[in-house]
């Protein structure tokens, strides 16, 4: 018997026990605090189900609330987010003559929200809901679709035994549940999109299309020639998007924020040693990327079945930092949850709240100790126009990912043949593979409850 | 009753065949050492496509306010005093109605309604308990300028068309205005009162899709004047 075959048998046993460990009724749906019309619940081909409440806010646009995920391996729905939404869209032009706080000067919802049309929701389901205006209209505003996301994973396990070489291939196409709305703010049109991946990742992004601002000519330092010759230079500008993210991991709340930094730490025998350290962020503040820095929001009371605290990691990608305002410089702000903190800038819009609480910097200025952190993520895009921007402008995107870190004990899409492979990667078989004891031999209960 | 759009996925038969195809390919991969990499058609899987439900009389939890709830809340929020003492953008009695939103964190169904009173230059927030149908809380403050209502946008365009600065506009026919709230910046020379006053920047699109002006004009809805920036 080959070593791998033995592992396979162990894996089968583990799967059987996994199945048995799911208590009756464990797959009960969470009681979402919204009606059927404002619920999205969809199962992706790999068995992952996302369920949530949605609505349109007149200023913030599409809001997702009470976001739960369950997977084939972890069938009990577990909450990830209390809510996620845009928190500002600040658009300053490089000439310094024009800037807009689109959420609070216009609003992404209400009559700026487009009714889905044409190819807007091809292959998906155009859901009807209130546009969030002061005179609410029921319209087809939310597109829900499931979209292939490429190769989710691939691994070929090769074995050699008396019968020669055999292999087991694990290769799987991934899918995202995609929710999107479109807002038309005069010439620009914005797509608010949330992608809920089948492996538990959540991606938030903003797409911009439509047309360049007309009649905004600039010099060569601030504009780019479009059209024949160099007669007209379209003005360069920024799209500074902010999102508000409120986690509620496993419905227990009270998360902590961790920052990790990796630095050089002397030499090993062959190359540099590196050191990764954690800094607990206990108090409100603003934070920015340096090389090898990242953050995660970590549950203090919910663990996966490996005994590791569940968390989600903030992963940022392409970003242009706008230096023209102090509040657009930090990459991320963590603040204690406060109903008066609504918009990353232009926040003073509620008479119940202080008039001087204007930006994310005000949210954190008293450095309050956080017991319920809210994450404000900023991602900027400096748009240097190009000939191809007309017309309409090809969609350009900006956003970030929330990646599960120890939310479950293993890859949420782990196929049956890999179910036993949790823990120290398998050692190579020795000449006498008498008693291989994979670290995964201990069956684990379903990863849902804690 | 759930129904699927035919164009979304054929008739669901395609789903079955795709899954079967993958199953066979996977089985082959397990059996044969040199099995080809399984290929799965990257077709878009279907999602449910529920038929739209008629609007409920009242919402639940974090549902958006229904039009019935907004109507109820507006009637409660517009107290006799507010109706008599406040002024809207046209100068009529009663405040300018701006927006209504649900507050799901309040515990029950609560509507937050926002009005602007042009007489006192105050933003008014009326919190209505939809269960009891009573005004729960009331707030007002100056220096707060949420987005403009449609009536304010229309009024801004009227003021611009009537102003010498807007002479390039031959009447309002076919014009589509967008009104950005404008708050004066420190370097602002032309409209420094904006912020305390309620002002908008107008972007006007003509019937043929052309945009006429960009950021030049600021309409002070409180003072009923038009200013040119720069």
XYZ file of C-alpha atoms in Angstrom:
680
model
C 0.000 0.000 0.000
C 1.351 3.340 -0.945
C 1.740 6.090 1.557
C -0.682 8.303 -0.286
C -3.333 5.651 -0.308
C -3.117 5.467 3.437
C -3.528 9.200 3.668
C -6.479 8.921 1.376
C -8.109 6.440 3.694
C -7.544 8.755 6.616
C -9.067 11.542 4.667
C -12.152 9.515 3.950
C -12.514 8.751 7.603
C -12.149 12.418 8.413
C -14.805 13.336 5.913
C -17.145 10.762 7.385
C -16.582 12.153 10.858
C -16.955 15.681 9.593
C -20.313 14.771 8.244
C -21.311 13.101 11.465
C -20.154 16.051 13.520
C -22.650 18.423 11.982
C -25.459 18.634 14.508
C -28.996 18.358 13.315
C -30.400 21.702 12.329
C -26.969 23.281 12.113
C -27.686 24.534 8.628
C -30.570 26.642 9.789
C -30.548 29.991 8.062
C -29.831 32.992 10.240
C -32.836 35.158 10.895
C -31.964 38.112 8.721
C -33.561 41.351 9.905
C -35.087 42.197 6.554
C -37.875 41.045 4.299
C -37.544 38.669 1.348
C -37.433 41.504 -1.170
C -34.319 42.936 0.452
C -32.591 39.604 1.029
C -30.000 38.092 -1.262
C -29.323 34.425 -0.672
C -27.484 32.542 -3.380
C -25.555 29.306 -3.527
C -22.512 29.247 -5.800
C -21.545 26.116 -7.792
C -18.885 25.084 -5.262
C -21.483 24.965 -2.521
C -20.796 28.308 -0.871
C -23.869 30.289 0.154
C -23.874 34.001 0.890
C -26.870 35.651 2.480
C -27.395 39.260 3.401
C -29.746 42.205 3.510
C -29.367 45.028 1.007
C -30.835 48.445 0.544
C -30.104 51.688 -1.205
C -29.120 54.681 0.890
C -29.722 58.013 -0.785
C -26.159 59.188 -0.127
C -24.061 56.017 0.308
C -25.796 54.007 -2.405
C -25.725 50.230 -2.116
C -25.395 48.941 1.450
C -24.928 45.316 2.415
C -25.892 44.398 5.952
C -25.708 41.226 8.066
C -23.510 39.307 5.652
C -23.297 35.560 6.390
C -21.305 32.847 4.648
C -21.591 29.077 4.725
C -19.728 26.513 2.684
C -19.961 22.842 1.866
C -17.349 22.086 4.535
C -18.748 24.541 7.063
C -22.480 24.439 6.488
C -23.455 26.547 9.483
C -23.825 30.170 8.305
C -21.358 32.409 10.117
C -21.620 36.169 10.111
C -18.763 38.170 8.629
C -19.985 41.744 8.309
C -22.452 43.883 10.108
C -22.329 46.218 7.110
C -20.272 47.504 4.208
C -20.857 50.548 2.013
C -19.164 53.479 0.378
C -18.261 56.276 2.788
C -17.236 59.004 0.323
C -16.221 59.621 -3.248
C -14.029 62.692 -3.365
C -13.171 63.980 -6.845
C -10.704 66.879 -6.998
C -9.347 68.142 -10.336
C -5.619 68.802 -10.737
C -6.207 72.440 -11.704
C -7.440 73.055 -8.177
C -10.574 74.695 -9.570
C -13.068 71.972 -8.888
C -13.707 69.264 -6.339
C -16.712 67.249 -5.281
C -17.659 65.087 -2.327
C -20.055 63.048 -4.394
C -21.803 61.137 -1.599
C -22.630 64.176 0.474
C -22.915 66.797 -2.309
C -25.073 64.646 -4.610
C -25.604 61.107 -3.331
C -25.177 57.715 -5.000
C -28.811 56.708 -4.438
C -32.146 58.392 -5.012
C -32.573 59.942 -8.417
C -28.872 59.521 -9.178
C -29.295 55.757 -9.092
C -29.806 54.262 -12.517
C -32.472 51.738 -13.408
C -30.646 48.706 -14.823
C -30.901 48.546 -18.595
C -29.151 47.173 -21.671
C -26.310 44.817 -20.776
C -26.093 46.199 -17.224
C -27.139 42.898 -15.678
C -26.593 40.394 -18.447
C -26.699 36.863 -17.093
C -27.795 38.059 -13.689
C -30.964 38.896 -11.863
C -32.053 42.539 -11.764
C -33.656 42.976 -8.355
C -36.323 45.516 -7.629
C -35.977 47.706 -4.596
C -36.447 51.216 -3.310
C -34.038 53.749 -4.771
C -33.757 55.308 -1.301
C -34.942 58.746 -2.326
C -37.190 60.957 -0.216
C -39.994 59.915 -2.543
C -39.028 56.233 -2.819
C -39.502 54.525 -6.167
C -39.382 50.771 -6.673
C -37.039 50.133 -9.578
C -34.675 47.499 -10.932
C -31.565 48.793 -9.241
C -29.520 45.849 -7.938
C -27.843 43.351 -10.218
C -27.151 39.980 -8.613
C -25.058 37.565 -10.615
C -22.731 34.627 -10.209
C -19.573 35.011 -12.233
C -16.631 32.689 -12.868
C -13.567 33.935 -11.022
C -10.945 31.764 -12.676
C -9.016 28.872 -11.250
C -9.729 28.700 -7.531
C -6.929 26.234 -6.842
C -4.903 23.487 -8.425
C -2.802 20.759 -6.923
C -1.647 17.471 -8.371
C -0.556 14.817 -5.922
C 1.794 12.339 -7.503
C 2.552 8.935 -6.097
C 5.007 6.284 -7.013
C 4.541 2.695 -5.952
C 4.966 -0.807 -7.313
C 2.382 -0.041 -10.004
C 4.206 3.020 -11.266
C 3.108 6.621 -11.129
C -0.398 7.733 -10.307
C -1.721 11.147 -9.564
C -4.740 12.862 -8.165
C -5.576 16.244 -9.568
C -7.525 18.786 -7.585
C -8.482 21.637 -9.887
C -11.515 23.824 -9.443
C -13.156 26.771 -11.100
C -14.120 29.472 -8.617
C -17.140 31.761 -8.637
C -18.133 35.072 -7.132
C -21.545 36.270 -6.148
C -21.542 39.794 -7.547
C -23.812 42.619 -6.391
C -23.712 45.896 -8.242
C -25.558 49.137 -8.727
C -24.941 52.036 -11.092
C -25.096 55.725 -10.215
C -25.029 58.455 -12.831
C -23.545 61.659 -11.458
C -23.800 63.976 -14.472
C -21.033 62.925 -16.911
C -19.447 60.240 -14.750
C -21.160 56.949 -14.071
C -20.071 54.831 -11.143
C -20.503 51.137 -10.514
C -20.646 50.143 -6.859
C -19.696 46.499 -6.698
C -19.259 43.873 -4.010
C -17.901 40.462 -4.954
C -18.517 37.672 -2.487
C -16.129 34.886 -3.418
C -16.825 31.215 -2.862
C -13.711 30.937 -0.671
C -14.969 33.542 1.793
C -13.174 36.564 0.362
C -15.063 39.822 -0.060
C -13.966 42.382 -2.622
C -15.283 45.920 -2.679
C -14.651 48.076 -5.699
C -15.820 51.123 -7.513
C -15.843 51.329 -11.288
C -15.951 54.599 -13.176
C -17.214 55.014 -16.704
C -19.371 57.464 -18.633
C -17.471 60.447 -19.972
C -14.667 62.785 -19.005
C -15.683 66.128 -17.589
C -16.345 68.463 -20.507
C -14.949 71.968 -20.849
C -12.219 71.460 -18.294
C -9.162 72.428 -20.221
C -5.790 72.385 -18.523
C -2.158 72.999 -19.317
C 0.266 70.197 -20.095
C 1.178 69.734 -16.432
C -2.440 69.122 -15.501
C -4.025 67.887 -18.707
C -3.606 65.311 -21.442
C -4.416 65.978 -25.088
C -7.456 64.159 -26.375
C -8.856 64.682 -29.852
C -6.741 65.836 -32.800
C -3.430 67.484 -32.023
C -2.918 69.156 -28.672
C -5.624 71.806 -28.822
C -7.650 70.434 -25.966
C -6.138 68.868 -22.891
C -8.584 67.096 -20.611
C -7.926 67.749 -16.951
C -6.317 65.120 -14.759
C -8.219 64.371 -11.590
C -8.567 62.006 -8.699
C -11.234 59.589 -7.586
C -10.711 59.125 -3.863
C -13.063 56.422 -2.667
C -13.681 55.539 0.944
C -15.565 52.551 2.265
C -16.960 51.944 5.719
C -16.568 48.354 6.885
C -18.132 47.116 10.112
C -17.239 43.539 10.955
C -19.284 41.340 13.220
C -17.305 38.106 13.139
C -19.458 35.140 14.058
C -22.025 37.605 15.366
C -19.974 38.186 18.494
C -18.658 41.694 17.782
C -15.982 43.322 19.901
C -13.123 42.653 17.473
C -9.572 43.856 17.967
C -7.312 45.361 15.319
C -3.845 43.972 14.638
C -1.099 45.464 12.496
C 1.698 43.282 11.179
C 5.093 44.456 9.983
C 7.829 42.426 8.405
C 11.393 43.725 8.537
C 14.912 42.504 7.833
C 16.404 40.736 10.816
C 20.003 39.808 10.105
C 21.238 36.944 7.994
C 20.451 33.261 7.854
C 22.797 30.691 6.426
C 21.823 31.526 2.866
C 19.998 34.825 2.762
C 18.348 37.518 4.800
C 16.266 36.628 7.820
C 12.952 38.374 8.146
C 10.923 39.074 11.230
C 7.167 39.641 11.411
C 5.768 41.349 14.466
C 2.279 42.188 15.597
C 1.255 45.550 16.997
C -2.086 45.655 18.753
C -4.064 48.730 17.760
C -6.123 49.342 20.826
C -6.982 52.971 20.216
C -8.533 54.882 17.348
C -6.152 56.178 14.723
C -5.155 56.543 11.096
C -2.672 54.206 9.447
C -0.763 53.958 6.202
C 0.985 51.296 4.245
C 4.705 50.851 4.264
C 6.350 47.903 2.602
C 5.282 44.606 4.199
C 2.590 46.072 6.450
C -0.957 44.816 6.731
C -3.878 44.808 9.115
C -6.468 42.387 10.260
C -9.644 42.620 12.307
C -9.682 39.732 14.752
C -12.431 38.214 16.821
C -11.700 38.048 20.517
C -14.299 35.399 21.203
C -14.748 33.244 18.116
C -12.217 30.672 17.000
C -12.021 28.284 14.125
C -11.853 24.559 14.805
C -8.062 24.715 14.953
C -8.432 26.990 17.959
C -7.261 30.066 16.032
C -9.144 33.340 16.397
C -11.202 34.118 13.329
C -10.187 37.221 11.442
C -10.350 39.055 8.135
C -7.330 40.713 6.616
C -7.413 43.978 4.710
C -5.606 43.559 1.399
C -5.074 46.706 -0.609
C -3.749 46.855 -4.134
C -3.300 49.695 -6.593
C -3.706 53.044 -4.896
C -2.809 56.663 -5.588
C -2.670 58.727 -2.440
C -4.083 62.250 -2.791
C -1.984 64.650 -0.745
C -4.270 67.642 -1.159
C -6.234 67.086 2.038
C -5.115 65.633 5.351
C -8.066 63.227 5.464
C -7.193 61.638 2.107
C -3.651 60.702 3.154
C -4.182 57.751 5.524
C -4.838 54.401 3.874
C -7.037 53.118 6.644
C -8.673 54.576 9.705
C -9.959 52.560 12.633
C -12.513 54.249 14.844
C -14.804 53.221 17.654
C -18.266 52.678 16.211
C -20.280 55.857 16.512
C -23.577 56.628 14.765
C -22.366 60.188 14.126
C -19.463 58.925 11.975
C -21.064 58.428 8.574
C -18.933 59.875 5.770
C -15.157 60.009 5.502
C -15.398 63.680 4.573
C -18.340 66.049 4.380
C -19.636 64.236 7.456
C -21.322 67.199 9.124
C -24.788 66.473 7.788
C -26.796 65.415 10.829
C -28.158 67.997 13.290
C -28.136 65.315 15.985
C -24.332 65.235 15.722
C -21.513 67.736 16.302
C -20.959 70.171 13.426
C -17.177 69.923 13.757
C -17.106 66.144 13.191
C -16.234 66.526 9.535
C -13.764 63.862 8.452
C -12.206 60.557 9.467
C -9.522 62.589 11.244
C -12.195 63.995 13.557
C -13.565 60.508 14.189
C -10.287 59.421 15.777
C -8.880 62.594 17.276
C -9.642 61.670 20.879
C -7.905 58.299 20.402
C -10.684 56.450 22.168
C -10.095 52.858 23.163
C -11.870 50.624 20.656
C -14.295 47.940 21.753
C -16.212 47.893 18.458
C -13.894 49.030 15.669
C -15.104 50.357 12.335
C -12.670 50.301 9.407
C -12.539 53.152 6.891
C -10.590 52.126 3.799
C -9.361 54.708 1.320
C -8.324 53.830 -2.221
C -7.407 56.576 -4.682
C -7.110 56.593 -8.452
C -5.353 59.425 -10.252
C -6.949 59.599 -13.634
C -4.694 60.883 -16.376
C -7.037 61.011 -19.360
C -6.134 59.176 -22.558
C -7.514 59.090 -26.075
C -9.295 55.848 -25.331
C -11.376 57.525 -22.619
C -13.811 58.596 -25.323
C -16.324 57.331 -25.641
C -17.821 56.037 -23.360
C -14.843 55.749 -21.087
C -13.628 52.176 -20.502
C -14.399 51.171 -16.930
C -11.584 51.831 -14.478
C -11.658 50.170 -11.088
C -10.396 50.813 -7.592
C -10.993 48.793 -4.460
C -9.698 46.326 -1.919
C -10.143 42.806 -0.632
C -11.152 41.398 2.710
C -9.509 38.007 2.929
C -10.452 35.434 5.544
C -7.537 34.636 7.830
C -8.201 31.655 10.082
C -11.932 32.154 9.619
C -12.076 28.412 8.988
C -9.551 25.687 9.751
C -8.889 25.006 6.079
C -9.553 26.339 2.613
C -13.313 26.615 2.442
C -13.226 24.907 -0.958
C -11.036 21.975 0.089
C -12.095 18.978 -2.011
C -12.787 15.618 -0.421
C -9.436 14.177 -1.445
C -7.638 16.896 0.522
C -9.890 16.944 3.564
C -7.311 15.289 5.783
C -4.536 17.685 5.008
C -4.813 20.120 7.870
C -1.651 20.923 9.767
C 1.992 20.390 9.098
C 2.388 19.581 5.397
C 2.870 15.872 4.848
C 6.443 14.661 5.211
C 7.938 12.796 2.300
C 7.461 9.061 2.759
C 10.534 7.397 4.206
C 11.825 4.041 3.029
C 9.743 2.315 5.650
C 6.464 4.138 5.837
C 5.182 2.077 8.672
C 3.309 4.509 10.895
C 2.644 7.748 9.121
C 0.615 9.905 11.399
C -0.677 12.938 9.542
C -1.269 15.836 11.822
C -4.761 15.945 10.428
C -5.613 12.531 11.775
C -7.551 14.118 14.573
C -11.016 14.648 13.168
C -12.319 18.112 13.589
C -15.885 19.115 14.141
C -17.625 21.428 11.770
C -16.032 24.846 11.767
C -19.152 26.807 12.357
C -19.829 27.346 15.974
C -16.600 28.327 17.585
C -42.529 31.538 -7.041
C -39.078 31.616 -8.460
C -38.596 31.735 -12.167
C -35.430 31.734 -14.170
C -34.766 33.815 -17.187
C -34.259 31.645 -20.166
C -31.432 33.740 -21.485
C -29.546 33.448 -18.254
C -28.779 29.809 -18.547
C -30.654 28.067 -21.293
C -33.109 25.899 -19.429
C -30.964 24.589 -16.640
C -30.035 21.616 -18.788
C -26.729 23.248 -19.466
C -26.023 23.215 -15.728
C -26.520 19.518 -15.539
C -24.322 18.811 -18.499
C -21.564 21.075 -17.263
C -21.524 19.391 -13.891
C -21.585 15.990 -15.511
C -18.750 16.956 -17.780
C -16.692 18.015 -14.823
C -17.529 14.869 -12.932
C -16.354 12.702 -15.781
C -13.207 14.700 -16.241
C -12.431 14.528 -12.554
C -13.013 10.814 -12.519
C -10.668 10.415 -15.452
C -8.053 12.425 -13.650
C -8.281 10.124 -10.677
C -8.065 7.001 -12.775
C -5.425 7.723 -15.305
C -1.990 9.133 -14.572
C -1.886 11.050 -17.795
C -5.443 12.301 -17.794
C -5.880 15.681 -19.392
C -6.555 18.605 -17.145
C -10.300 18.803 -16.743
C -11.832 21.681 -18.533
C -14.918 23.352 -17.245
C -16.736 25.702 -19.498
C -16.502 29.101 -17.860
C -20.178 29.635 -18.349
C -22.014 31.838 -15.996
C -24.052 29.926 -13.474
C -27.506 31.099 -12.717
C -28.734 32.904 -9.683
C -32.328 32.959 -8.605
C -34.466 35.577 -10.270
C -37.429 36.177 -8.008
C -40.422 37.988 -9.378
C -40.717 41.457 -7.913
C -43.087 41.584 -4.991
C -45.607 44.365 -4.648
C -44.427 47.014 -2.234
C -45.290 46.162 1.350
C -47.212 48.664 3.429
C -44.471 48.609 6.045
C -40.908 47.382 6.030
C -39.089 45.093 8.391
C -35.819 45.646 10.258
C -33.287 47.183 7.923
C -35.625 47.353 4.915
C -35.689 50.677 3.165
C -38.645 52.829 4.118
C -41.687 52.050 2.007
C -43.530 54.862 0.278
C -46.361 54.344 2.746
C -43.994 54.699 5.683
C -42.445 57.823 4.189
C -45.895 59.358 3.705
C -46.833 58.555 7.308
C -43.532 59.861 8.628
C -43.747 63.080 6.608
C -47.181 63.802 8.007
C -45.908 63.314 11.561
C -42.622 65.156 10.999
C -44.259 68.239 9.573
C -45.490 69.615 12.849
C -47.896 72.569 12.752
C -45.127 74.791 14.032
C -42.664 73.682 11.343
C -45.320 74.006 8.662
C -46.156 77.534 9.742
C -42.744 78.946 10.619
C -40.286 77.342 8.208
C -39.798 78.272 4.552
C -38.912 76.226 1.514
C -36.625 77.155 -1.392
C -39.415 78.970 -3.201
C -40.248 81.062 -0.133
C -43.471 79.234 0.604
C -44.479 78.304 4.158
C -43.232 74.903 5.267
C -39.691 73.537 5.149
C -37.932 72.113 2.097
C -38.236 68.346 2.282
C -34.922 66.649 1.498
C -34.755 62.985 2.407
C -35.940 60.092 4.538
C -33.945 57.140 5.774
C -34.465 54.218 8.057
C -32.435 53.856 11.237
C -32.151 50.097 11.726
C -29.946 50.513 14.795
C -32.734 52.260 16.671
C -34.325 48.970 17.554
C -37.741 49.409 15.978
C -38.834 51.025 12.750
C -37.639 54.581 12.933
C -37.635 57.077 10.117
C -35.226 59.990 10.036
C -36.520 62.833 7.917
C -34.429 65.795 6.880
C -35.770 69.236 5.990
C -34.141 72.551 5.268
C -35.616 75.705 6.690
C -34.652 78.643 4.486
C -35.937 81.078 7.092
C -33.479 80.077 9.802
C -30.857 78.440 7.511
C -31.156 75.313 9.619
C -31.135 71.680 8.698
C -33.979 70.009 10.600
C -33.987 66.314 11.483
C -37.263 64.776 12.595
C -37.147 61.248 13.997
C -40.469 59.458 13.693
C -41.327 56.237 15.490
C -43.304 54.359 12.874
C -44.779 51.937 15.409
C -46.375 54.616 17.527
C -46.717 57.149 14.720
C -45.216 59.816 16.953
C -42.413 62.284 16.628
C -39.675 60.768 18.795
C -36.933 63.374 18.529
C -36.216 66.641 16.792
C -32.915 68.381 15.994
C -31.821 71.463 14.058
C -28.458 72.992 13.232
C -26.897 75.581 10.949
C -23.934 74.971 8.657
C -25.094 71.576 7.450
C -25.931 71.134 3.775
C -27.034 67.731 2.530
C -27.757 67.117 -1.171
C -30.344 69.234 -2.958
C -33.907 68.162 -3.605
C -35.337 68.126 -7.107
C -37.260 71.293 -6.343
C -34.049 72.995 -5.218
C -32.279 71.870 -8.381
C -35.074 73.230 -10.537
C -35.110 76.481 -8.600
C -31.350 76.842 -9.035
C -31.685 76.493 -12.790
C -34.501 79.044 -12.850
C -32.348 81.505 -10.929
C -29.451 80.947 -13.318
C -31.587 81.337 -16.440
C -33.065 84.547 -15.082
C -29.659 85.952 -14.142
C -27.460 87.957 -16.541
C -24.716 85.370 -15.904
C -26.971 82.699 -17.378
C -27.805 84.554 -20.574
C -26.215 81.873 -22.703
C -29.091 79.647 -21.686
C -32.108 80.240 -23.885
C -34.762 79.200 -21.416
C -35.044 75.933 -19.542
C -36.428 73.715 -22.295
C -34.639 70.406 -22.533
C -32.015 71.279 -19.950
C -31.036 68.645 -17.410
C -29.461 70.238 -14.364
C -27.336 68.498 -11.753
C -26.892 70.447 -8.539
C -23.857 69.741 -6.380
C -23.969 71.203 -2.936
C -21.285 73.863 -2.764
C -19.455 74.778 0.419
C -17.057 77.707 0.212
C -13.381 76.833 0.258
C -10.888 79.066 2.087
C -9.657 80.651 -1.160
C -13.163 81.275 -2.466
C -13.604 84.878 -3.662
C -17.072 84.729 -5.149
C -19.354 82.868 -2.779
C -17.773 82.781 0.661
C -21.183 82.712 2.361
C -21.868 79.218 1.005
C -22.002 76.629 3.721
C -23.840 78.914 6.065
C -26.078 79.662 3.098
C -27.397 76.845 0.982
C -25.610 76.887 -2.372
C -25.282 74.600 -5.355
C -22.952 74.337 -8.296
C -24.910 73.682 -11.456
C -23.940 71.330 -14.208
C -26.329 71.734 -17.094
C -26.766 69.243 -19.884
C -28.663 70.196 -23.018
C -31.095 68.034 -24.889
C -28.390 66.879 -27.311
C -26.158 65.700 -24.482
C -23.740 68.630 -24.354
C -22.699 69.986 -20.964
C -22.956 73.741 -20.888
C -21.120 74.802 -17.797
C -19.036 73.083 -15.266
C -18.020 74.736 -12.069
C -18.262 78.362 -12.963
C -21.629 79.181 -11.516
C -22.690 78.961 -7.930
C -26.313 79.566 -7.154
C -27.008 80.760 -3.620
C -30.481 79.375 -2.982
C -30.715 81.168 0.363
C -29.864 84.587 -1.083
C -31.431 83.800 -4.479
C -28.315 85.073 -6.242
C -25.904 83.702 -8.815
C -22.155 84.067 -8.464
C -19.312 83.203 -10.756
C -16.295 81.513 -9.268
C -12.705 82.360 -10.296
